Short mmCIF file of N, CA and C and ligand atoms in Angstrom, two decimals:
data_model
loop_
_atom_site.label_atom_id
_atom_site.label_comp_id
_atom_site.label_asym_id
_atom_site.label_seq_id
_atom_site.Cartn_x
_atom_site.Cartn_y
_atom_site.Cartn_z
N UNK A 2 15.38 -4.73 -21.57
CA UNK A 2 14.39 -3.87 -21.27
C UNK A 2 13.12 -4.37 -19.86
N UNK A 3 12.61 -3.33 -19.41
CA UNK A 3 11.97 -3.84 -18.47
C UNK A 3 10.70 -4.21 -18.42
N UNK A 4 9.74 -3.44 -19.91
CA UNK A 4 8.81 -5.02 -20.12
C UNK A 4 9.36 -6.33 -20.36
N UNK A 5 10.46 -6.44 -21.20
CA UNK A 5 10.86 -7.69 -20.99
C UNK A 5 10.45 -8.42 -20.69
N UNK A 6 10.65 -8.87 -18.89
CA UNK A 6 10.97 -9.33 -17.94
C UNK A 6 9.30 -9.88 -17.48
N UNK A 7 8.42 -8.97 -17.99
CA UNK A 7 6.92 -9.28 -17.52
C UNK A 7 6.63 -10.34 -18.36
N UNK A 8 5.54 -11.58 -17.72
CA UNK A 8 4.95 -12.34 -18.19
C UNK A 8 3.85 -12.24 -18.51
N UNK A 9 3.19 -11.61 -17.22
CA UNK A 9 2.02 -11.37 -17.59
C UNK A 9 1.13 -10.45 -16.73
N UNK A 10 0.38 -8.91 -17.17
CA UNK A 10 0.13 -8.20 -16.83
C UNK A 10 -1.21 -8.18 -16.03
N UNK A 11 -1.37 -8.06 -14.61
CA UNK A 11 -2.74 -8.36 -13.85
C UNK A 11 -3.95 -6.66 -13.88
N UNK A 12 -3.20 -5.96 -14.09
CA UNK A 12 -3.86 -4.89 -14.19
C UNK A 12 -3.14 -3.61 -14.68
N UNK A 13 -3.25 -3.66 -15.92
CA UNK A 13 -3.06 -2.27 -16.66
C UNK A 13 -2.76 -1.01 -16.35
N UNK A 14 -2.59 0.31 -16.36
CA UNK A 14 -2.23 1.39 -16.16
C UNK A 14 -3.53 1.67 -16.60
N UNK A 15 -4.43 1.41 -17.53
CA UNK A 15 -5.41 1.98 -17.17
C UNK A 15 -6.98 1.96 -16.34
N UNK A 16 -6.98 0.32 -15.88
CA UNK A 16 -7.12 -0.22 -14.57
C UNK A 16 -6.92 0.47 -13.88
N UNK A 17 -5.90 0.59 -13.20
CA UNK A 17 -5.30 0.77 -12.31
C UNK A 17 -5.93 2.36 -12.28
N UNK A 18 -5.61 3.03 -13.07
CA UNK A 18 -6.35 4.62 -12.65
C UNK A 18 -8.22 5.27 -13.05
N UNK A 19 -8.49 4.52 -13.15
CA UNK A 19 -9.91 3.76 -13.40
C UNK A 19 -10.42 3.19 -12.15
N UNK A 20 -9.69 2.48 -11.48
CA UNK A 20 -10.01 2.35 -9.85
C UNK A 20 -9.82 2.86 -9.02
N UNK A 21 -8.61 3.92 -9.29
CA UNK A 21 -8.34 4.99 -8.09
C UNK A 21 -8.76 5.79 -8.71
N UNK A 22 -9.64 6.92 -8.90
CA UNK A 22 -10.62 7.67 -9.76
C UNK A 22 -12.15 7.09 -8.73
N UNK A 23 -12.62 5.88 -8.68
CA UNK A 23 -13.21 5.37 -7.66
C UNK A 23 -13.13 5.55 -6.57
N UNK A 24 -11.69 5.18 -5.96
CA UNK A 24 -11.26 4.99 -4.40
C UNK A 24 -11.28 6.52 -4.19
N UNK A 25 -11.16 7.58 -4.81
CA UNK A 25 -10.68 8.75 -4.74
C UNK A 25 -11.70 9.50 -4.44
N UNK A 26 -13.10 9.14 -5.59
CA UNK A 26 -14.74 9.45 -5.32
C UNK A 26 -14.93 9.44 -4.06
N UNK A 27 -14.77 8.56 -3.73
CA UNK A 27 -15.44 7.51 -2.33
C UNK A 27 -15.12 8.39 -1.20
N UNK A 28 -13.41 8.55 -1.36
CA UNK A 28 -12.39 9.07 -0.02
C UNK A 28 -13.66 10.67 -0.10
N UNK A 29 -13.38 11.14 -1.19
CA UNK A 29 -13.70 12.53 -1.35
C UNK A 29 -15.00 12.70 -0.33
N UNK A 30 -15.71 11.86 -0.54
CA UNK A 30 -17.21 12.25 -0.40
C UNK A 30 -17.23 11.85 1.20
N UNK A 31 -16.52 10.66 1.64
CA UNK A 31 -16.71 10.35 3.34
C UNK A 31 -16.10 11.39 3.98
N UNK A 32 -14.68 12.22 3.02
CA UNK A 32 -14.31 12.96 4.34
C UNK A 32 -14.38 14.19 3.50
N UNK A 33 -15.68 14.73 2.79
CA UNK A 33 -15.94 15.73 2.95
C UNK A 33 -15.82 17.24 3.83
N UNK A 34 -16.53 16.58 5.04
CA UNK A 34 -16.15 17.71 6.25
C UNK A 34 -14.95 17.96 6.31
N UNK A 35 -14.25 17.16 6.00
CA UNK A 35 -12.57 16.86 7.17
C UNK A 35 -11.63 17.19 6.21
N UNK A 36 -10.55 17.44 6.79
CA UNK A 36 -9.38 17.17 6.20
C UNK A 36 -8.02 16.42 6.47
N UNK A 37 -8.53 15.32 5.73
CA UNK A 37 -7.93 13.79 6.11
C UNK A 37 -6.10 13.99 6.23
N UNK A 38 -5.87 13.44 6.98
CA UNK A 38 -3.87 12.87 6.97
C UNK A 38 -3.67 11.83 6.24
N UNK A 39 -3.37 11.75 5.34
CA UNK A 39 -3.26 10.23 4.57
C UNK A 39 -1.40 9.91 5.02
N UNK A 40 -1.48 9.00 5.55
CA UNK A 40 -0.43 8.35 6.11
C UNK A 40 0.01 7.09 5.26
N UNK A 41 1.36 7.17 4.62
CA UNK A 41 1.83 6.55 3.32
C UNK A 41 3.54 5.84 4.13
N UNK A 42 3.14 4.95 3.76
CA UNK A 42 4.02 3.92 4.09
C UNK A 42 5.33 3.65 3.21
N UNK A 43 6.04 4.23 3.02
CA UNK A 43 7.45 3.99 2.28
C UNK A 43 8.00 1.81 2.30
N UNK A 44 8.73 1.83 0.76
CA UNK A 44 8.32 3.25 -0.32
C UNK A 44 6.90 2.02 -1.35
N UNK A 45 6.57 0.82 -0.89
CA UNK A 45 5.86 0.66 -2.00
C UNK A 45 4.05 1.51 -2.04
N UNK A 46 4.33 2.42 -1.47
CA UNK A 46 2.99 2.73 -1.53
C UNK A 46 3.31 4.14 -2.35
N UNK A 47 4.33 4.31 -2.83
CA UNK A 47 4.99 5.56 -2.80
C UNK A 47 4.01 6.18 -4.44
N UNK A 48 4.00 5.38 -5.23
CA UNK A 48 3.26 5.76 -6.73
C UNK A 48 1.52 6.06 -6.55
N UNK A 49 1.12 4.82 -5.38
CA UNK A 49 -0.59 4.74 -5.16
C UNK A 49 -0.88 6.10 -4.82
N UNK A 50 -0.41 6.52 -3.65
CA UNK A 50 -0.79 7.69 -2.72
C UNK A 50 -0.31 9.12 -3.80
N UNK A 51 0.71 8.99 -4.30
CA UNK A 51 0.74 10.37 -5.13
C UNK A 51 0.19 10.30 -6.25
N UNK A 52 -0.47 9.26 -6.47
CA UNK A 52 -1.97 9.35 -7.67
C UNK A 52 -3.33 9.31 -7.32
N UNK A 53 -3.00 9.14 -5.87
CA UNK A 53 -4.68 9.09 -5.34
C UNK A 53 -4.64 10.28 -4.54
N UNK A 54 -3.58 11.00 -4.17
CA UNK A 54 -3.83 12.52 -3.38
C UNK A 54 -3.88 13.64 -4.58
N UNK A 55 -3.61 13.32 -5.59
CA UNK A 55 -3.93 14.12 -7.00
C UNK A 55 -5.08 14.05 -7.31
N UNK A 56 -5.95 12.04 -7.42
CA UNK A 56 -7.64 12.63 -7.92
C UNK A 56 -8.71 13.16 -6.78
N UNK A 57 -7.81 12.93 -5.72
CA UNK A 57 -9.22 13.70 -4.66
C UNK A 57 -9.44 15.72 -4.92
N UNK A 58 -10.71 15.43 -4.18
CA UNK A 58 -11.64 16.76 -4.80
C UNK A 58 -11.38 17.30 -3.78
N UNK A 59 -10.24 17.09 -2.36
CA UNK A 59 -11.05 17.77 -0.95
C UNK A 59 -9.90 17.79 -0.48
N UNK A 60 -8.93 18.95 0.29
CA UNK A 60 -7.93 18.56 0.52
C UNK A 60 -7.20 18.01 1.62
N UNK A 61 -5.99 17.48 1.68
CA UNK A 61 -5.45 16.63 2.30
C UNK A 61 -4.32 16.63 2.83
N UNK A 62 -3.65 15.99 4.28
CA UNK A 62 -2.34 16.28 4.07
C UNK A 62 -1.90 14.82 4.09
N UNK A 63 -0.44 14.86 4.02
CA UNK A 63 0.11 13.67 2.97
C UNK A 63 1.93 13.06 4.73
N UNK A 64 1.87 12.21 5.01
CA UNK A 64 2.59 12.21 5.61
C UNK A 64 3.62 10.71 5.78
N UNK A 65 4.78 9.97 5.83
CA UNK A 65 5.34 9.12 5.75
C UNK A 65 5.94 8.74 6.44
N UNK A 66 5.73 7.01 6.79
CA UNK A 66 6.65 6.09 7.92
C UNK A 66 7.57 5.15 7.08
N UNK A 67 8.26 5.26 7.70
CA UNK A 67 9.03 3.17 6.95
C UNK A 67 9.51 3.15 7.67
N UNK A 68 9.38 1.52 7.67
CA UNK A 68 9.34 0.15 8.81
C UNK A 68 10.29 -0.69 7.90
N UNK A 69 10.58 -1.21 9.29
CA UNK A 69 11.39 -2.87 8.31
C UNK A 69 11.24 -3.49 9.09
N UNK A 70 11.33 -4.90 9.01
CA UNK A 70 10.67 -5.58 9.41
C UNK A 70 12.13 -7.43 10.10
N UNK A 71 11.86 -7.60 11.33
CA UNK A 71 12.89 -8.18 11.96
C UNK A 71 13.17 -9.30 10.90
N UNK A 72 13.81 -9.59 9.76
CA UNK A 72 14.25 -10.37 9.10
C UNK A 72 13.12 -11.47 8.79
N UNK A 73 12.97 -13.08 8.91
CA UNK A 73 12.02 -14.03 8.34
C UNK A 73 11.21 -13.90 9.75
N UNK A 74 11.26 -12.90 10.86
CA UNK A 74 10.34 -13.52 12.35
C UNK A 74 9.70 -12.81 11.88
N UNK A 75 9.01 -11.99 11.03
CA UNK A 75 7.68 -10.87 10.24
C UNK A 75 6.67 -12.18 10.27
N UNK A 76 7.26 -12.92 9.68
CA UNK A 76 5.73 -13.87 9.15
C UNK A 76 5.18 -14.38 10.10
N UNK A 77 5.99 -14.75 11.08
CA UNK A 77 4.63 -15.14 12.22
C UNK A 77 4.73 -14.09 13.61
N UNK A 78 5.71 -13.49 13.75
CA UNK A 78 5.27 -12.46 14.84
C UNK A 78 4.60 -10.89 14.09
N UNK A 79 4.91 -11.25 13.13
CA UNK A 79 4.76 -9.56 12.64
C UNK A 79 6.07 -8.19 13.40
N UNK A 80 6.50 -8.71 14.29
CA UNK A 80 7.39 -8.00 14.30
C UNK A 80 8.45 -6.97 13.52
N UNK A 81 7.73 -5.47 13.28
CA UNK A 81 8.54 -4.23 12.98
C UNK A 81 9.01 -3.62 13.43
N UNK A 82 9.87 -2.55 12.69
CA UNK A 82 10.86 -1.42 13.38
C UNK A 82 9.85 -0.37 12.56
N UNK A 83 10.30 0.16 13.75
CA UNK A 83 9.80 2.16 13.01
C UNK A 83 11.07 2.52 13.03
N UNK A 84 11.18 2.89 11.60
CA UNK A 84 12.80 3.60 11.19
C UNK A 84 12.62 5.13 10.66
N UNK A 85 11.02 5.38 10.44
CA UNK A 85 10.78 6.45 10.00
C UNK A 85 9.56 7.17 10.94
N UNK A 86 9.52 7.94 11.39
CA UNK A 86 8.27 8.01 11.90
C UNK A 86 7.84 9.14 11.26
N UNK A 87 6.07 9.70 11.77
CA UNK A 87 5.46 10.44 11.15
C UNK A 87 5.86 12.03 11.57
N UNK A 88 5.80 13.31 10.95
CA UNK A 88 6.33 14.45 11.55
C UNK A 88 5.35 15.20 11.99
N UNK A 89 3.47 14.97 11.47
CA UNK A 89 3.21 15.10 11.90
C UNK A 89 2.45 14.92 13.66
N UNK A 90 1.79 15.32 14.02
CA UNK A 90 0.67 14.65 15.12
C UNK A 90 -0.62 14.90 14.33
N UNK A 91 -1.30 13.46 15.23
CA UNK A 91 -2.48 12.59 14.78
C UNK A 91 -3.38 12.71 15.96
N UNK A 92 -3.11 13.41 17.17
CA UNK A 92 -4.41 13.15 17.74
C UNK A 92 -5.48 14.05 17.88
N UNK A 93 -6.75 13.32 17.54
CA UNK A 93 -7.81 14.31 17.38
C UNK A 93 -7.85 14.15 15.98
N UNK A 94 -7.52 13.89 14.61
CA UNK A 94 -7.30 14.03 13.71
C UNK A 94 -8.20 12.38 12.38
N UNK A 95 -8.29 12.98 11.07
CA UNK A 95 -8.92 11.58 10.71
C UNK A 95 -7.93 11.05 9.91
N UNK A 96 -7.13 10.38 10.36
CA UNK A 96 -6.41 9.47 9.40
C UNK A 96 -6.28 8.12 8.60
N UNK A 97 -5.87 8.10 7.50
CA UNK A 97 -6.06 7.37 6.69
C UNK A 97 -4.92 6.76 6.10
N UNK A 98 -4.33 5.20 6.38
CA UNK A 98 -3.34 5.03 6.17
C UNK A 98 -4.01 3.73 4.36
N UNK A 99 -2.94 4.56 3.96
CA UNK A 99 -2.86 4.04 3.11
C UNK A 99 -1.76 2.90 2.10
N UNK A 100 -1.88 1.87 1.65
CA UNK A 100 -0.76 0.99 1.41
C UNK A 100 -1.01 0.92 0.07
N UNK A 101 -0.44 -0.05 -0.53
CA UNK A 101 -0.08 -0.93 -1.31
C UNK A 101 -0.78 -2.15 -1.82
N UNK A 102 -0.41 -2.54 -1.15
CA UNK A 102 -0.18 -4.48 -0.97
C UNK A 102 -0.46 -5.14 0.64
N UNK A 103 -2.27 -5.05 1.30
CA UNK A 103 -1.72 -5.97 2.17
C UNK A 103 -2.07 -7.12 2.15
N UNK A 104 -1.29 -8.17 2.65
CA UNK A 104 -0.83 -9.34 2.62
C UNK A 104 -1.25 -10.29 3.53
N UNK A 105 -0.52 -10.41 4.51
CA UNK A 105 -0.92 -11.38 5.77
C UNK A 105 -1.19 -10.24 7.13
N UNK A 106 -1.29 -9.12 6.37
CA UNK A 106 -1.81 -7.97 7.92
C UNK A 106 -0.90 -7.13 8.75
N UNK A 107 0.16 -8.49 8.94
CA UNK A 107 1.22 -8.02 9.98
C UNK A 107 1.39 -6.57 9.95
N UNK A 108 1.56 -6.12 8.71
CA UNK A 108 2.36 -4.91 8.87
C UNK A 108 0.83 -3.92 9.25
N UNK A 109 -0.37 -4.53 8.47
CA UNK A 109 -0.57 -3.01 9.20
C UNK A 109 -1.65 -3.06 10.15
N UNK A 110 -1.46 -3.94 10.51
CA UNK A 110 -1.51 -4.41 11.94
C UNK A 110 -0.93 -3.86 12.97
N UNK A 111 -0.26 -4.01 12.37
CA UNK A 111 1.45 -3.17 13.31
C UNK A 111 1.03 -1.65 13.63
N UNK A 112 0.68 -0.90 12.40
CA UNK A 112 0.89 0.71 11.89
C UNK A 112 -0.81 0.51 12.77
N UNK A 113 -1.55 -0.43 12.75
CA UNK A 113 -2.77 0.61 13.33
C UNK A 113 -2.68 0.12 14.55
N UNK A 114 -2.21 -0.67 14.93
CA UNK A 114 -1.18 -0.37 17.06
C UNK A 114 -1.04 1.36 17.24
N UNK A 115 -0.41 1.32 16.40
CA UNK A 115 1.08 2.39 16.03
C UNK A 115 0.27 3.65 16.30
N UNK A 116 -0.68 3.56 15.40
CA UNK A 116 -1.14 5.00 15.30
C UNK A 116 -2.11 5.01 15.99
N UNK A 117 -2.99 4.15 16.68
CA UNK A 117 -4.47 4.29 17.12
C UNK A 117 -4.10 4.89 19.11
N UNK A 118 -2.85 4.23 18.98
CA UNK A 118 -2.56 5.00 20.66
C UNK A 118 -2.36 6.22 20.90
N UNK A 119 -2.56 6.71 19.66
CA UNK A 119 -1.77 7.92 19.09
C UNK A 119 -3.10 9.15 19.66
N UNK A 120 -4.30 8.38 19.47
CA UNK A 120 -5.47 8.58 19.35
C UNK A 120 -6.22 9.69 18.75
N UNK A 121 -6.44 9.46 17.15
CA UNK A 121 -6.80 9.97 16.09
C UNK A 121 -8.49 10.14 16.10
N UNK A 122 -8.91 10.97 15.12
CA UNK A 122 -10.37 11.11 15.59
C UNK A 122 -11.08 9.85 14.74
N UNK A 123 -10.16 9.36 13.91
CA UNK A 123 -10.49 8.06 13.06
C UNK A 123 -9.48 7.47 12.59
N UNK A 124 -9.61 6.16 12.53
CA UNK A 124 -8.25 5.86 11.78
C UNK A 124 -9.05 4.52 10.63
N UNK A 125 -9.04 4.79 9.63
CA UNK A 125 -9.15 3.72 8.27
C UNK A 125 -7.92 3.48 7.58
N UNK A 126 -8.14 2.55 6.99
CA UNK A 126 -7.31 1.88 5.77
C UNK A 126 -7.62 1.92 4.21
N UNK A 127 -6.39 1.65 3.59
CA UNK A 127 -7.26 2.56 1.98
C UNK A 127 -5.81 1.53 1.73
N UNK A 128 -6.22 0.65 0.80
CA UNK A 128 -4.88 -0.29 0.10
C UNK A 128 -5.55 -0.54 -0.88
N UNK A 129 -4.74 -0.65 -2.20
CA UNK A 129 -4.85 -0.46 -3.13
C UNK A 129 -4.66 -2.31 -3.86
N UNK A 130 -4.21 -3.22 -3.49
CA UNK A 130 -4.74 -4.47 -3.41
C UNK A 130 -4.60 -4.81 -2.03
N UNK A 131 -5.41 -6.04 -2.40
CA UNK A 131 -5.61 -7.20 -0.96
C UNK A 131 -5.61 -8.75 -1.31
N UNK A 132 -4.37 -9.49 -1.05
CA UNK A 132 -4.47 -10.96 -0.91
C UNK A 132 -4.33 -11.28 0.12
N UNK A 133 -6.41 -11.60 -0.20
CA UNK A 133 -6.66 -12.46 1.84
C UNK A 133 -6.25 -13.62 1.83
N UNK A 134 -5.76 -14.41 0.34
CA UNK A 134 -5.45 -15.99 1.00
C UNK A 134 -4.35 -16.23 1.60
N UNK A 135 -3.60 -14.99 1.85
CA UNK A 135 -2.98 -14.88 2.33
C UNK A 135 -3.08 -14.30 3.91
N UNK A 136 -3.74 -13.93 4.13
CA UNK A 136 -4.42 -13.37 5.83
C UNK A 136 -3.80 -14.04 6.59
N UNK A 137 -2.63 -13.60 7.67
CA UNK A 137 -3.13 -13.92 8.94
C UNK A 137 -3.46 -13.57 10.10
N UNK A 138 -4.03 -11.87 9.75
CA UNK A 138 -4.74 -10.98 10.86
C UNK A 138 -5.60 -11.80 10.66
N UNK A 139 -6.93 -11.28 11.81
CA UNK A 139 -8.14 -11.60 11.71
C UNK A 139 -9.02 -10.52 11.02
N UNK A 140 -8.38 -9.42 11.80
CA UNK A 140 -10.43 -8.19 11.28
C UNK A 140 -9.36 -7.08 11.08
N UNK A 141 -9.47 -6.78 10.05
CA UNK A 141 -9.02 -4.74 9.50
C UNK A 141 -10.04 -4.36 8.84
N UNK A 142 -9.51 -2.84 9.34
CA UNK A 142 -10.67 -1.82 8.61
C UNK A 142 -10.01 -1.80 7.80
N UNK A 143 -10.32 -2.05 6.68
CA UNK A 143 -10.16 -2.23 5.43
C UNK A 143 -11.51 -1.32 4.98
N UNK A 144 -11.46 0.20 4.64
CA UNK A 144 -12.47 0.84 3.87
C UNK A 144 -12.00 0.95 2.34
N UNK A 145 -11.18 1.06 2.36
CA UNK A 145 -11.58 1.19 0.34
C UNK A 145 -9.86 0.50 0.32
N UNK A 146 -10.56 -1.04 -0.95
CA UNK A 146 -9.40 -1.32 -1.55
C UNK A 146 -9.68 -1.34 -3.33
N UNK A 147 -8.75 -1.48 -4.09
CA UNK A 147 -9.11 -1.16 -4.88
C UNK A 147 -9.24 -2.31 -5.82
N UNK A 148 -7.95 -3.98 -5.44
CA UNK A 148 -8.14 -4.85 -6.57
C UNK A 148 -7.55 -5.91 -5.33
N UNK A 149 -8.45 -6.82 -5.31
CA UNK A 149 -8.30 -8.71 -4.76
C UNK A 149 -7.37 -9.22 -5.49
N UNK A 150 -6.19 -9.78 -4.64
CA UNK A 150 -4.95 -10.02 -6.03
C UNK A 150 -5.01 -10.89 -5.74
N UNK A 151 -4.47 -12.05 -6.41
CA UNK A 151 -3.95 -13.34 -6.47
C UNK A 151 -3.03 -13.64 -5.69
N UNK A 152 -2.76 -14.89 -4.87
CA UNK A 152 -2.03 -15.47 -4.61
C UNK A 152 -0.61 -15.58 -5.24
N UNK A 153 -0.02 -14.51 -5.69
CA UNK A 153 1.19 -14.55 -6.54
C UNK A 153 2.10 -12.91 -6.79
N UNK A 154 3.31 -13.66 -6.90
CA UNK A 154 4.34 -12.68 -6.27
C UNK A 154 4.38 -11.11 -7.91
N UNK A 155 3.54 -10.40 -7.53
CA UNK A 155 3.35 -9.60 -8.49
C UNK A 155 4.20 -7.93 -8.17
N UNK A 156 4.04 -7.46 -9.60
CA UNK A 156 5.75 -6.24 -8.91
C UNK A 156 4.74 -5.12 -9.72
N UNK A 157 5.33 -4.15 -9.86
CA UNK A 157 5.02 -2.30 -10.42
C UNK A 157 4.29 -1.68 -9.75
N UNK A 158 3.90 -0.29 -10.28
CA UNK A 158 3.29 0.69 -9.85
C UNK A 158 3.94 0.49 -7.94
N UNK A 159 4.87 0.47 -7.74
CA UNK A 159 5.56 0.88 -6.23
C UNK A 159 5.73 -0.88 -5.97
N UNK A 160 5.82 -1.32 -6.49
CA UNK A 160 5.69 -2.83 -5.69
C UNK A 160 7.09 -3.37 -6.36
N UNK A 161 7.91 -4.04 -5.66
CA UNK A 161 8.97 -4.66 -6.03
C UNK A 161 9.36 -5.88 -5.98
N UNK A 162 10.66 -7.10 -6.50
CA UNK A 162 11.38 -7.70 -6.82
C UNK A 162 12.90 -6.92 -6.12
N UNK A 163 13.31 -7.15 -5.32
CA UNK A 163 14.61 -7.20 -5.31
C UNK A 163 15.08 -5.79 -5.05
N UNK A 164 14.14 -5.18 -4.40
CA UNK A 164 13.53 -2.83 -5.03
C UNK A 164 13.82 -2.78 -6.57
N UNK A 165 14.03 -3.79 -7.42
CA UNK A 165 13.82 -3.28 -8.99
C UNK A 165 12.06 -3.44 -9.25
N UNK A 166 12.06 -3.38 -10.47
CA UNK A 166 10.04 -3.16 -10.34
C UNK A 166 9.04 -2.73 -10.15
N UNK A 167 9.50 -1.53 -9.45
CA UNK A 167 8.86 -0.39 -8.92
C UNK A 167 8.34 0.53 -9.69
N UNK A 168 8.52 0.90 -10.98
CA UNK A 168 8.63 1.79 -11.69
C UNK A 168 7.83 1.36 -13.07
N UNK A 169 7.49 0.37 -12.69
CA UNK A 169 6.48 -0.31 -14.30
C UNK A 169 5.41 0.57 -13.89
N UNK A 170 4.70 1.15 -14.96
CA UNK A 170 3.27 1.23 -14.77
C UNK A 170 2.13 1.00 -14.75
N UNK A 171 2.24 -0.35 -14.44
CA UNK A 171 0.98 -1.11 -14.53
C UNK A 171 2.06 -2.38 -13.21
N UNK A 172 0.52 -3.23 -13.32
CA UNK A 172 1.13 -4.75 -11.92
C UNK A 172 1.08 -5.63 -12.96
N UNK A 173 2.34 -6.48 -12.67
CA UNK A 173 2.05 -7.64 -13.34
C UNK A 173 3.23 -8.28 -12.22
N UNK A 174 3.14 -10.00 -13.06
CA UNK A 174 3.46 -11.12 -13.25
C UNK A 174 4.92 -11.69 -13.48
N UNK A 175 6.53 -11.44 -12.81
CA UNK A 175 7.49 -11.51 -13.71
C UNK A 175 8.12 -12.96 -13.84
N UNK A 176 8.82 -12.60 -15.26
CA UNK A 176 8.49 -14.19 -16.07
C UNK A 176 9.64 -15.49 -14.36
N UNK A 177 9.43 -16.23 -14.86
CA UNK A 177 10.23 -17.46 -14.36
C UNK A 177 11.82 -17.56 -14.20
N UNK A 178 12.20 -17.30 -16.09
CA UNK A 178 13.67 -16.73 -15.05
C UNK A 178 14.03 -15.90 -15.32
N UNK A 179 13.80 -14.97 -15.13
CA UNK A 179 13.89 -13.26 -14.03
C UNK A 179 14.32 -13.70 -12.65
N UNK A 180 13.08 -14.57 -12.02
CA UNK A 180 13.33 -14.37 -10.87
C UNK A 180 14.45 -15.96 -10.53
N UNK A 181 14.20 -16.58 -11.57
CA UNK A 181 15.65 -17.68 -10.86
C UNK A 181 16.67 -17.11 -11.70
N UNK A 182 17.11 -16.04 -12.45
CA UNK A 182 18.37 -15.70 -12.65
C UNK A 182 19.08 -14.49 -11.93
N UNK A 183 18.25 -14.29 -10.57
CA UNK A 183 18.40 -13.47 -9.67
C UNK A 183 19.00 -14.19 -8.34
C1 LIG B 13 5.13 -4.59 1.76
C2 LIG B 13 3.65 -3.93 1.54
C3 LIG B 13 3.26 -3.72 2.92
C4 LIG B 13 3.91 -5.10 3.53
C5 LIG B 13 2.29 -5.74 3.41
O1 LIG B 13 6.12 -3.53 1.95
O2 LIG B 13 4.07 -1.68 1.57
O3 LIG B 13 3.67 -3.16 4.31
O4 LIG B 13 4.38 -5.65 2.87
O5 LIG B 13 2.68 -7.27 3.76
P1 LIG B 13 2.37 -8.29 5.10
O6 LIG B 13 0.77 -7.63 4.80
O7 LIG B 13 2.31 -9.87 4.93
O8 LIG B 13 2.38 -7.74 6.10
P2 LIG B 13 7.63 -4.43 1.70
O9 LIG B 13 8.29 -4.36 3.53
O10 LIG B 13 7.70 -5.30 1.02
O11 LIG B 13 8.16 -2.76 1.68
P3 LIG B 13 8.33 -1.91 0.68
O12 LIG B 13 6.98 -0.89 0.50
O13 LIG B 13 9.91 -1.37 1.10
O14 LIG B 13 8.17 -2.44 -0.33
#
């Protein structure tokens, strides 16, 4: 069974939703006079952005990007390729980039460069998890952060291990034997 593969729950479903309500309240207040465009990156942020958009009390637009990394090169160069661009024009709009996790920061830095070049009115980041221990990129404008996460491989609530475990309602750590067996 799915839950039997988990050694430890780091953030329960209740903890995630309580924190998400706080983030949504802050976003609703900060963007009260605007209708921001929430830009999300497939696939990890899927659950987070779905719950976040339903928790905010302001009208928001939603759009998606998909990217792929150039294999192991990403770890050093941050080279990623856009495989699905936004449908919306963002020039002059208030854009909030929504991520499930920021790890090295290379993906977010690439996305910021790409989005900034299109001249949005404002551009901020909202991430559920922040793994600062592995950060390579100097500074990222993270305005909304759910949880600081230790340097462990975590799954659930959108985060995968070999494309599995995204559908766990909480965030946890896999049992070592599950990882060893695959
Ligand atoms: C994850 C996450 C971020 C990125 C963060 O995506 O959604 O986009 O990694 O890592 P970084 O800060 O080191 O660049 P992943 O590549 O696992 O794809 P997925 O969203 O489809 O799971």
